[in-house]
Coordinates of C-alpha atoms in Angstrom, one line a residue:
M1 CA 43.7 78.4 107.9
L2 CA 44.7 80.1 111.2
K3 CA 48.2 80.9 110.0
R4 CA 46.6 82.4 106.8
L5 CA 44.3 84.8 108.8
A6 CA 46.8 85.8 111.5
W7 CA 49.3 86.9 108.5
L8 CA 46.4 88.8 106.8
A9 CA 45.7 90.5 110.3
L10 CA 49.3 91.4 110.5
C11 CA 49.3 92.8 106.8
V12 CA 46.3 94.9 107.5
C13 CA 47.4 96.5 111.0
A14 CA 50.9 97.1 110.2
P15 CA 51.6 100.7 108.9
L16 CA 52.2 100.8 104.9
Y17 CA 55.0 102.7 103.5
A18 CA 55.7 104.2 100.3
A19 CA 58.7 106.1 98.9
P20 CA 57.7 109.6 98.0
P21 CA 57.3 110.8 94.7
V22 CA 60.1 112.3 93.4
D23 CA 60.6 113.7 89.7
N24 CA 63.2 112.3 87.6
A25 CA 64.9 115.7 87.2
R26 CA 65.6 115.8 91.0
L27 CA 66.5 112.1 91.1
Q28 CA 69.5 112.9 88.3
Q29 CA 70.4 115.9 90.3
L30 CA 70.8 113.8 93.2
A31 CA 72.4 111.0 91.5
N32 CA 75.1 113.1 89.7
T33 CA 76.2 114.7 93.3
P34 CA 80.0 113.7 94.4
F35 CA 78.7 112.2 97.4
W36 CA 76.4 109.7 95.6
I37 CA 79.1 109.2 93.2
S38 CA 81.7 108.3 95.7
L39 CA 79.3 105.9 97.8
G40 CA 78.7 103.7 94.6
H41 CA 82.5 104.1 93.6
Y42 CA 81.6 105.4 90.1
E43 CA 83.8 106.7 87.5
S44 CA 83.4 107.9 84.4
G45 CA 83.5 105.0 81.6
K46 CA 85.9 105.5 78.5
L47 CA 83.3 105.4 76.2
G48 CA 80.8 107.7 78.2
G49 CA 78.8 106.7 81.0
W50 CA 79.6 105.2 84.4
R51 CA 81.1 102.2 85.6
S52 CA 81.5 101.2 89.1
Y53 CA 84.5 99.9 91.0
V54 CA 82.6 97.3 92.6
D55 CA 82.7 94.1 91.2
D56 CA 80.1 92.7 93.5
Q57 CA 76.4 92.3 92.2
K58 CA 75.2 92.1 96.0
F59 CA 76.3 95.4 96.7
F60 CA 73.9 97.1 94.1
L61 CA 70.1 97.0 94.6
A62 CA 69.3 98.3 91.0
K63 CA 69.7 95.5 88.2
N64 CA 71.9 97.6 86.3
G65 CA 73.0 99.9 89.5
E66 CA 76.9 99.3 88.5
H67 CA 76.3 101.6 85.7
D68 CA 73.4 103.6 86.2
P69 CA 73.8 106.1 89.5
T70 CA 70.2 107.3 88.8
A71 CA 68.8 103.6 89.0
E72 CA 70.6 103.0 92.0
L73 CA 69.6 105.8 93.7
G74 CA 65.9 105.2 92.9
A75 CA 66.1 101.4 94.1
T76 CA 67.5 102.5 97.3
L77 CA 64.9 105.1 97.8
D78 CA 62.5 102.3 97.4
A79 CA 64.1 99.7 99.6
I80 CA 64.2 102.0 102.7
Y81 CA 60.8 102.5 102.4
K82 CA 59.8 98.5 102.3
P83 CA 58.0 97.5 105.4
V84 CA 59.9 95.8 108.1
I85 CA 59.7 92.3 108.8
A86 CA 59.6 90.9 112.3
G87 CA 63.2 89.3 113.3
Q88 CA 64.8 90.5 110.0
E89 CA 65.3 94.0 110.7
N90 CA 69.1 93.7 110.3
T91 CA 68.6 92.7 106.7
H92 CA 66.6 95.8 106.0
A93 CA 68.0 98.2 103.5
Q94 CA 68.1 101.1 106.4
C95 CA 70.6 98.4 108.4
V96 CA 72.5 97.6 105.5
Y97 CA 73.2 100.9 103.7
P98 CA 73.3 103.3 106.5
S99 CA 75.3 106.0 104.8
R100 CA 73.1 106.0 101.8
T101 CA 69.9 106.0 104.3
R102 CA 71.1 109.2 106.4
W103 CA 72.2 111.1 103.2
L104 CA 68.9 110.5 101.3
R105 CA 66.9 111.5 104.7
D106 CA 68.8 114.8 104.7
Q107 CA 68.8 115.6 101.2
L108 CA 64.8 114.7 100.7
K109 CA 63.8 115.8 104.2
L110 CA 62.1 112.1 104.8
T111 CA 60.1 111.9 107.6
D112 CA 58.1 109.3 107.0
L113 CA 60.8 106.4 106.9
P114 CA 59.6 103.3 108.8
V115 CA 61.4 102.8 112.1
V116 CA 64.2 100.0 112.0
D117 CA 66.3 99.1 115.1
C118 CA 69.5 98.3 113.6
K119 CA 70.7 96.2 116.3
E120 CA 74.1 94.9 114.5
F121 CA 75.1 98.5 113.0
K122 CA 74.3 100.2 115.9
Q123 CA 76.4 97.8 118.4
W124 CA 79.2 97.8 115.7
F125 CA 79.4 101.6 115.4
K126 CA 79.3 102.1 119.0
D127 CA 82.3 99.6 119.5
V128 CA 84.2 101.6 116.8
A129 CA 83.2 104.9 118.3
P130 CA 84.8 106.8 115.4
D131 CA 86.0 110.6 116.3
S132 CA 89.1 111.4 114.1
T133 CA 91.0 109.9 111.4
V134 CA 94.9 109.2 111.0
L135 CA 96.3 108.1 107.6
I136 CA 99.1 105.5 108.6
F137 CA 102.0 104.9 105.8
P138 CA 104.1 101.8 106.5
A139 CA 107.2 102.4 104.4
A140 CA 108.4 100.4 101.6
Y141 CA 109.6 96.9 102.6
L142 CA 111.5 95.3 99.2
N143 CA 111.4 91.7 100.7
S144 CA 107.8 91.6 100.6
P145 CA 106.5 91.9 96.9
S146 CA 103.0 93.2 98.2
S147 CA 105.1 96.1 100.1
M148 CA 107.9 97.2 97.8
F149 CA 105.9 100.5 97.5
G150 CA 104.6 101.1 100.8
H151 CA 101.3 100.6 102.1
T152 CA 98.5 103.1 103.3
L153 CA 95.6 102.3 105.9
L154 CA 93.3 104.4 107.9
R155 CA 93.0 104.4 111.8
I156 CA 90.0 105.5 113.3
D157 CA 90.7 106.9 116.7
Q158 CA 87.7 107.3 119.5
A159 CA 87.4 110.8 121.6
G160 CA 90.3 111.2 124.0
V161 CA 93.0 109.0 122.2
Q162 CA 95.2 111.8 121.9
A163 CA 95.0 112.9 125.5
D164 CA 94.7 109.3 126.8
K165 CA 97.4 107.8 124.4
T166 CA 95.5 104.7 123.8
A167 CA 95.8 104.5 119.9
L168 CA 96.6 100.8 120.4
L169 CA 93.0 100.4 121.2
S170 CA 91.7 102.1 118.1
Y171 CA 90.8 100.2 114.6
A172 CA 92.2 100.5 111.6
I173 CA 90.5 100.7 108.1
N174 CA 92.6 98.5 105.3
F175 CA 92.0 97.5 102.1
G176 CA 93.9 94.4 100.3
A177 CA 94.0 91.5 98.1
Y178 CA 92.1 88.6 99.6
I179 CA 94.0 85.3 98.9
E180 CA 92.9 81.8 99.1
G181 CA 95.5 79.3 99.8
S182 CA 99.0 79.8 99.9
D183 CA 100.3 81.5 96.6
N184 CA 104.4 81.9 96.6
S185 CA 105.8 85.3 95.8
I186 CA 106.3 85.0 92.4
L187 CA 102.8 84.0 91.6
Y188 CA 101.3 86.6 94.2
A189 CA 103.4 89.2 92.3
W190 CA 102.1 88.1 89.0
K191 CA 98.6 87.8 90.1
G192 CA 98.4 91.2 91.7
L193 CA 99.4 92.8 88.5
M194 CA 96.8 91.3 86.6
G195 CA 93.8 91.6 88.8
G196 CA 93.9 87.9 90.0
Y197 CA 92.8 88.6 93.6
P198 CA 89.8 90.3 94.7
G199 CA 90.4 93.4 97.1
L200 CA 88.5 93.7 100.3
F201 CA 87.9 96.3 102.9
A202 CA 88.4 95.2 106.5
L203 CA 88.2 97.1 110.0
V204 CA 90.5 95.4 112.6
P205 CA 91.9 96.1 115.5
Y206 CA 94.8 98.6 115.0
Q207 CA 97.1 96.9 117.5
E208 CA 97.1 94.0 114.9
K209 CA 98.2 95.8 111.8
L210 CA 101.2 97.8 113.9
S211 CA 102.4 94.5 115.1
E212 CA 102.3 93.3 111.4
Y213 CA 103.9 96.4 109.7
R214 CA 106.0 97.8 112.5
S215 CA 107.5 94.4 114.0
L216 CA 107.1 91.4 112.1
E217 CA 108.2 93.4 108.6
N218 CA 110.3 95.9 110.5
R219 CA 109.0 99.0 108.8
D220 CA 109.0 102.2 110.0
L221 CA 105.6 103.8 110.4
W222 CA 104.4 107.3 109.3
E223 CA 101.0 108.9 110.9
Y224 CA 99.1 111.7 109.3
R225 CA 96.5 112.7 111.7
L226 CA 93.8 114.2 109.3
N227 CA 91.9 117.3 110.1
L228 CA 88.3 115.1 109.5
T229 CA 85.6 116.5 111.6
P230 CA 83.8 113.7 113.8
E231 CA 80.9 113.8 111.8
E232 CA 83.2 113.5 108.5
T233 CA 85.0 110.5 110.4
Q234 CA 81.8 109.0 111.2
R235 CA 80.4 109.2 107.8
M236 CA 83.4 107.5 106.4
V237 CA 82.8 104.5 108.9
E238 CA 78.9 104.1 108.1
H239 CA 80.2 103.7 104.5
V240 CA 82.8 100.8 105.7
W241 CA 79.8 98.9 107.1
E242 CA 78.3 99.0 103.5
L243 CA 81.4 97.3 102.1
K244 CA 81.8 94.5 104.5
Q245 CA 82.7 91.4 102.3
I246 CA 81.9 93.4 98.8
R247 CA 84.5 92.6 96.6
F248 CA 86.3 94.9 94.4
G249 CA 89.1 94.5 91.4
Y250 CA 92.6 94.5 92.9
F251 CA 95.5 95.6 91.0
F252 CA 99.0 96.5 92.4
F253 CA 99.6 99.6 90.4
D254 CA 96.2 101.3 90.6
E255 CA 93.2 99.7 91.7
N256 CA 95.3 99.0 95.1
C257 CA 95.2 100.1 99.1
S258 CA 96.1 103.4 98.4
Y259 CA 93.5 104.4 95.7
R260 CA 90.4 103.0 97.6
L261 CA 91.3 104.9 100.6
L262 CA 91.2 107.9 99.0
E263 CA 87.7 106.9 97.5
L264 CA 86.7 106.6 101.5
L265 CA 88.0 110.1 102.2
Q266 CA 85.9 111.4 99.4
V267 CA 83.1 109.9 101.4
A268 CA 84.3 111.6 104.2
R269 CA 84.1 114.9 102.7
P270 CA 82.2 115.4 99.9
G271 CA 83.9 117.7 97.2
L272 CA 87.3 116.0 97.6
N273 CA 89.0 115.6 94.4
L274 CA 91.8 112.9 95.3
T275 CA 91.5 110.1 92.9
S276 CA 91.0 112.1 89.6
Q277 CA 94.9 112.3 89.3
F278 CA 95.6 108.8 89.4
Q279 CA 94.5 107.4 86.0
L280 CA 97.3 105.1 85.3
T281 CA 99.1 104.4 88.9
A282 CA 98.7 105.1 92.5
I283 CA 101.9 104.6 94.1
P284 CA 101.2 105.0 98.2
T285 CA 103.6 107.9 98.5
D286 CA 102.0 109.6 95.9
T287 CA 98.4 109.2 97.5
V288 CA 99.9 110.4 100.6
R289 CA 101.2 113.6 98.8
A290 CA 97.6 114.1 97.3
V291 CA 96.3 113.9 100.6
Q292 CA 98.9 116.6 101.9
D293 CA 98.3 119.0 99.1
A294 CA 94.4 118.9 99.7
G295 CA 95.1 120.4 103.2
L296 CA 93.8 117.1 105.1
V297 CA 97.0 116.9 107.2
E298 CA 97.3 118.9 110.5
R299 CA 100.1 116.8 112.4
I300 CA 102.9 114.0 111.4
D301 CA 104.3 111.3 113.6
Y302 CA 107.1 109.0 113.2
R303 CA 107.6 105.6 114.6
P304 CA 110.9 103.7 114.0
S305 CA 110.9 100.2 113.4
R306 CA 112.4 97.6 115.8
E307 CA 114.9 97.1 113.5
R308 CA 115.9 100.6 113.3
E309 CA 115.7 100.9 116.7
L310 CA 117.9 98.2 117.6
L311 CA 120.4 99.4 114.7
S312 CA 120.5 102.8 116.3
R313 CA 121.0 101.6 119.9
A314 CA 123.9 99.5 118.3
E315 CA 125.7 102.1 116.2
P316 CA 127.9 103.7 118.8
L317 CA 129.3 100.2 120.0
N318 CA 132.7 99.4 118.0
D319 CA 133.4 95.6 117.0
T320 CA 134.4 94.3 120.4
E321 CA 131.3 95.6 122.0
Q322 CA 128.6 94.3 119.2
Q323 CA 130.2 90.7 119.7
W324 CA 129.2 91.3 123.6
V325 CA 125.8 92.0 122.4
L326 CA 125.6 88.7 120.7
K327 CA 127.0 86.9 123.4
V328 CA 124.7 88.7 126.0
S329 CA 121.7 87.8 124.1
A330 CA 122.4 84.6 123.6
D331 CA 123.4 83.7 127.3
Q332 CA 123.0 86.1 130.1
K333 CA 125.7 84.4 132.2
Q334 CA 128.0 86.3 130.3
L335 CA 126.8 89.4 132.4
Q336 CA 128.7 87.9 134.9
D337 CA 131.9 87.3 132.9
P338 CA 134.9 89.5 134.5
D339 CA 135.8 90.8 131.0
Y340 CA 132.4 92.3 130.5
I341 CA 132.3 93.7 134.0
A342 CA 135.3 95.1 133.5
L343 CA 133.9 97.6 130.8
P344 CA 132.6 100.9 132.0
K345 CA 129.2 101.1 133.2
E346 CA 127.6 103.5 130.5
R347 CA 129.1 100.7 127.8
Q348 CA 127.5 97.8 129.6
A349 CA 124.1 100.0 129.5
L350 CA 124.2 100.3 125.7
I351 CA 125.2 96.6 125.2
Q352 CA 122.3 95.1 127.3
D353 CA 119.9 97.2 125.9
A354 CA 121.1 96.7 122.3
A355 CA 121.2 92.4 123.3
Y356 CA 117.5 92.9 124.7
R357 CA 116.1 94.7 121.7
L358 CA 118.0 91.9 119.4
E359 CA 116.2 89.2 121.4
R360 CA 112.9 90.8 120.9
Y361 CA 113.6 91.6 117.1
R362 CA 114.4 88.0 116.6
A363 CA 111.1 86.7 118.2
N364 CA 109.1 88.8 115.9
G365 CA 106.7 86.4 114.4
Q366 CA 107.5 83.4 116.7
E367 CA 105.4 81.4 118.9
R368 CA 105.8 82.3 122.5
D369 CA 109.0 80.3 123.7
P370 CA 109.5 79.9 127.8
V371 CA 113.3 80.1 127.1
T372 CA 113.3 83.1 125.1
A373 CA 110.8 85.0 127.4
Q374 CA 113.3 84.1 130.3
R375 CA 116.3 85.6 128.4
S376 CA 114.5 88.7 127.6
F377 CA 113.6 89.0 131.6
E378 CA 117.0 88.4 132.7
L379 CA 118.1 91.3 130.4
L380 CA 115.6 93.5 131.5
R381 CA 116.4 92.9 134.9
S382 CA 120.0 94.0 134.1
I383 CA 118.5 97.1 132.5
S384 CA 116.5 97.9 135.4
K385 CA 119.8 98.0 137.4
N386 CA 121.8 99.9 134.9
P387 CA 119.5 101.7 132.4
P388 CA 121.0 103.2 129.1
P389 CA 120.2 106.7 127.9
P390 CA 117.0 107.5 126.1
L391 CA 117.1 106.3 122.7
E392 CA 116.8 109.3 120.1
I393 CA 116.5 108.6 116.6
E394 CA 116.5 111.4 113.6
R395 CA 113.5 111.4 112.0
P396 CA 114.3 110.9 108.2
G397 CA 113.0 112.4 105.3
L398 CA 109.2 112.3 104.8
P399 CA 108.6 109.9 101.7
E400 CA 106.1 112.2 100.0
D401 CA 108.9 114.7 100.0
G402 CA 110.9 112.7 97.8
H403 CA 111.0 113.1 93.9
E404 CA 107.6 112.1 92.1
S405 CA 107.0 108.4 90.7
R406 CA 107.2 108.9 86.9
T407 CA 110.1 109.9 85.0
W408 CA 111.1 111.4 81.7
Q409 CA 114.3 111.2 80.2
L410 CA 116.3 113.3 77.9
G411 CA 119.8 112.3 77.1
A412 CA 122.7 113.0 74.8
G413 CA 126.2 111.1 74.3
S414 CA 128.4 109.0 72.2
R415 CA 129.0 105.4 71.5
D416 CA 132.2 105.1 70.1
D417 CA 132.4 107.7 67.1
K418 CA 128.9 107.6 66.8
A419 CA 126.6 110.6 68.5
F420 CA 123.1 110.1 69.7
A421 CA 120.2 111.1 71.6
E422 CA 118.3 109.2 74.0
Y423 CA 114.5 109.6 74.8
G424 CA 113.1 107.7 78.1
L425 CA 110.0 107.2 79.9
R426 CA 109.7 105.2 83.4
M427 CA 106.5 104.6 84.7
A428 CA 107.6 104.0 88.3
Y429 CA 109.9 104.7 90.6
H430 CA 113.2 105.0 91.7
D431 CA 116.7 103.4 90.9
L432 CA 120.1 103.7 92.8
N433 CA 121.2 107.0 91.6
D434 CA 117.9 109.0 91.5
N435 CA 117.2 111.8 93.8
A436 CA 118.3 110.8 97.2
Y437 CA 115.9 112.6 99.9
G438 CA 113.3 110.2 101.2
F439 CA 114.7 107.0 99.7
P440 CA 116.8 104.4 101.3
L441 CA 120.3 104.2 99.8
G442 CA 120.4 100.8 97.8
A443 CA 116.9 100.5 97.4
Q444 CA 115.6 100.2 93.4
I445 CA 112.4 99.5 92.2
E446 CA 111.7 100.5 88.2
I447 CA 108.6 99.3 86.5
L448 CA 108.0 99.7 82.8
Q449 CA 110.8 101.6 81.4
L450 CA 111.1 102.4 77.9
K451 CA 114.3 103.9 76.2
L452 CA 114.7 104.9 72.6
R453 CA 117.9 106.1 70.9
Q454 CA 118.3 108.0 67.6
Y455 CA 121.8 108.0 66.1
E456 CA 123.3 110.9 64.2
D457 CA 122.3 109.0 61.0
S458 CA 118.6 109.4 61.9
H459 CA 118.5 105.5 62.8
W460 CA 115.9 105.1 65.6
Q461 CA 116.0 101.9 67.7
V462 CA 114.4 100.8 70.8
Q463 CA 117.5 100.8 73.5
Q464 CA 115.7 99.3 76.3
L465 CA 112.3 97.8 77.6
D466 CA 112.3 97.0 81.2
L467 CA 109.1 95.0 82.7
A468 CA 110.5 95.7 86.3
T469 CA 113.8 95.8 88.0
I470 CA 114.1 95.5 91.7
R471 CA 117.2 95.8 93.8
S472 CA 117.6 95.5 97.7
L473 CA 121.1 96.1 98.7
T474 CA 120.6 96.1 102.6
P475 CA 124.1 96.1 104.7
R476 CA 125.0 93.3 106.7
N477 CA 126.6 94.0 110.2
E478 CA 127.6 92.0 113.1
L479 CA 123.9 91.9 114.5
L480 CA 122.0 91.5 111.4
Q481 CA 122.7 89.4 108.3
P482 CA 120.3 90.3 105.5
W483 CA 120.9 89.1 102.0
S484 CA 121.0 91.5 99.4
W485 CA 119.3 90.4 96.0
Q486 CA 118.0 91.8 92.7
V487 CA 115.7 90.8 89.9
R488 CA 115.3 92.3 86.3
G489 CA 113.4 91.4 83.0
G490 CA 112.6 93.0 79.8
L491 CA 114.6 93.8 76.4
E492 CA 118.0 95.4 76.2
R493 CA 120.5 95.9 73.5
V494 CA 123.9 93.9 73.9
L495 CA 127.0 93.4 71.9
G496 CA 126.7 91.3 68.6
K497 CA 128.5 90.2 66.0
H498 CA 130.5 92.4 63.9
G499 CA 130.1 95.3 66.2
D500 CA 126.4 95.2 66.0
E501 CA 123.8 95.6 68.9
N502 CA 121.1 92.8 69.4
L503 CA 117.9 93.3 70.8
V504 CA 117.6 90.5 73.2
S505 CA 114.9 89.4 75.9
H506 CA 116.4 88.2 79.2
V507 CA 115.5 87.3 82.7
N508 CA 118.3 87.8 85.3
G509 CA 118.7 87.7 89.2
G510 CA 121.3 87.4 91.8
A511 CA 122.1 87.2 95.5
G512 CA 124.9 88.1 97.5
G513 CA 125.8 90.8 100.6
T514 CA 126.1 94.6 101.0
W515 CA 128.5 96.0 103.5
K516 CA 128.6 99.5 104.9
L517 CA 132.2 101.0 103.9
G518 CA 131.7 104.5 105.6
D519 CA 129.3 107.2 106.1
D520 CA 126.4 107.1 103.2
V521 CA 129.1 104.6 101.3
L522 CA 127.8 100.6 100.4
G523 CA 129.9 98.2 98.7
F524 CA 127.9 95.1 97.7
A525 CA 128.8 92.0 95.6
L526 CA 126.2 89.2 94.1
G527 CA 126.2 86.3 92.3
T528 CA 123.8 86.3 89.2
V529 CA 122.4 83.7 87.1
R530 CA 121.0 85.1 83.5
V531 CA 118.5 83.3 80.8
E532 CA 118.5 85.3 77.3
H533 CA 117.2 84.8 73.7
N534 CA 119.7 86.1 71.2
N535 CA 119.5 85.9 67.5
D536 CA 123.6 85.3 67.4
F537 CA 123.1 82.0 69.7
S538 CA 122.4 78.9 68.1
A539 CA 120.1 77.6 71.1
L540 CA 116.6 79.0 71.7
V541 CA 117.3 80.5 75.1
S542 CA 120.9 80.5 76.6
P543 CA 121.8 80.6 80.4
A544 CA 125.0 82.3 82.1
A545 CA 125.9 82.6 85.5
G546 CA 128.0 85.8 86.5
F547 CA 128.7 88.5 89.1
N548 CA 127.1 92.3 90.2
T549 CA 129.9 94.2 92.4
G550 CA 129.8 97.8 92.9
V551 CA 130.1 100.8 95.3
L552 CA 127.3 103.2 96.2
W553 CA 128.1 106.7 97.7
R554 CA 125.6 109.5 98.6
N555 CA 127.8 112.5 98.3
P556 CA 126.6 116.2 98.7
L557 CA 125.9 116.3 94.7
G558 CA 123.8 113.6 94.8
N559 CA 124.3 109.3 94.1
F560 CA 127.3 108.0 92.8
S561 CA 127.8 104.3 91.8
L562 CA 130.8 102.3 90.4
E563 CA 129.3 99.0 89.3
T564 CA 131.1 95.7 87.1
K565 CA 129.0 93.0 86.1
G566 CA 129.9 89.9 84.0
D567 CA 128.1 87.1 82.3
Y568 CA 129.7 83.6 81.3
F569 CA 127.5 81.8 79.0
T570 CA 127.2 78.1 78.8
N571 CA 127.7 78.6 74.9
G572 CA 131.4 80.2 75.5
E573 CA 130.2 83.9 75.2
I574 CA 131.6 86.1 78.0
R575 CA 130.2 89.6 78.3
R576 CA 131.3 92.0 80.9
N577 CA 130.5 95.8 81.7
I578 CA 132.3 98.7 84.2
S579 CA 130.0 101.5 84.6
L580 CA 130.0 104.9 86.3
N581 CA 127.3 107.0 87.1
Q582 CA 127.0 110.5 88.9
Q583 CA 123.6 112.5 89.7
W584 CA 123.5 115.9 90.2
E585 CA 120.4 116.8 92.1
L586 CA 119.3 120.2 90.5
S587 CA 116.2 120.3 92.4
R588 CA 113.2 118.0 94.1
N589 CA 112.1 116.6 90.6
L590 CA 115.1 117.3 88.4
G591 CA 118.2 115.5 88.2
L592 CA 121.2 115.7 85.9
R593 CA 123.2 112.4 85.4
L594 CA 126.4 111.6 84.0
S595 CA 127.3 108.0 82.7
A596 CA 129.9 106.2 81.3
Q597 CA 130.4 102.7 80.6
R598 CA 132.9 100.1 78.7
E599 CA 131.2 96.7 77.4
F600 CA 133.3 93.7 76.7
S601 CA 132.1 90.6 74.7
Q602 CA 134.1 87.7 72.7
L603 CA 131.9 88.7 69.5
T604 CA 133.5 91.9 69.1
S605 CA 135.9 94.8 70.3
P606 CA 135.3 96.7 73.4
V607 CA 132.9 99.7 73.1
N608 CA 132.9 102.8 75.2
E609 CA 129.9 105.1 75.8
V610 CA 129.3 108.3 77.5
M611 CA 126.0 110.0 78.1
L612 CA 124.7 113.1 79.8
E613 CA 120.9 112.8 80.8
L614 CA 118.3 114.9 82.5
K615 CA 115.6 113.5 84.2
W616 CA 112.3 115.0 84.8
Y617 CA 110.4 113.4 87.9
H618 CA 106.6 114.3 86.9
Y619 CA 103.6 112.0 88.0

């Protein structure tokens, strides 16, 4: 009885609050403003109305809030006026939704809101101390399925970071797939394509992300300092608090890290229209370009990876000196070898510095080892006695200044004695011969490519349908020995019986090595395997082993390739191909490619084909 009386007394004494009456027209007007639409991550539904990208019911206060911005706004207004329960302040709507609360207070001139002490949010916000924003773009890294197109995240700097050079103390906003367990790369890629993972926002120390992307994965970093004001940055960070542990859909090609960060920038600066142009895909380089085009970038800084720093330091060393790098890195007693001491001091300085960088490169991602630490210390001591000149690395072309991601193709050619026209569309994103600026030589990522061919007798056929083609041709050298690899799957035309062309389904891949043959010249050799379904074969699927070798040359006109391939099937069929391609870069988003090939098959006589193709890169 005493407890009930005490509770009744508390209710009588506590101030009562009620949301002010707001007419439906005003609620509708506020609910349709760009800022409220951005706060709810709404998009126009395909059949009308609204839908939110948020896949988590606990984000919404209204029962149908994910489809009704007006209902969600009304429910929020009611919630921020609810009485404060002692001991549960941090669960009050004002503390859970600080960005919504601040905006509604400003828009409706709310002066009678209950006073809530949001201690958890205030402490978190104080620790982050948001003042300015930097968009971080770790460049593409082919050997990681989640990073083949690059990645984007936001760094939140405190006041004075630029002057004090304390960016490592900043925080980073990252959006990524939440993975429970340890899925392998193939399963990860499949589930990422199909939306099999939820996506979550996270705010973590920037130093952790810097280590992950620059050191562990050896990726160059591009930093785009944005011209967001402190107030805009704070508004965005407020909203990140609202998204803690809130699940979104995650898809590699559209609803990914880059797309979600564009949504945050629209919260920071209401009125920005960054996401509407990405209806089908959101490739990170394209989203960076959109941020540039919106006038948000005030400065760009480049941070080379440890791998690039190592290779740049070792570049002026000859083969013998690079062997010294390996020996000195493995055993510091080699520093006292008479043959080493006989080297000029300036060459010793370069060798010691390269050896130290190699040692640190190898230690990436490893547990701290006292032996390794001692080796690094000995090398540093030698470097201090004979310091090398400063390492100067030329900044590569800006990734966003390369060609755009979607490609339309129009070609005309001849296959033996038959003329044809070819029409193609590739959703993303770059092959070995495409316009070179902003892309590394030897990297190829193509997703969803369709080619249709029309012969002079008006016969139409599907020539090729690639689901994915990925090639990573990274050169080997004395210091680093990376594997080159490739994988491809889809439909393609191959030589069949009686000179026909059969449309076959296939999956193939391979691994081997790539070597630098000269300035901007690579040679590669890979062993391959192939599994094919072909109506000319008696078996449902037929395996083959083979090879793929060639030369790539980045020349003044564009990119040139000469390539040979062979497949030796277990059923006796032998298929070989030699091809030549040269692309002329007419402009940033326009290329002209001449291709010629000769195909051989046990089933028929050889076939020659020549084609001239115009490629228009257009998002």
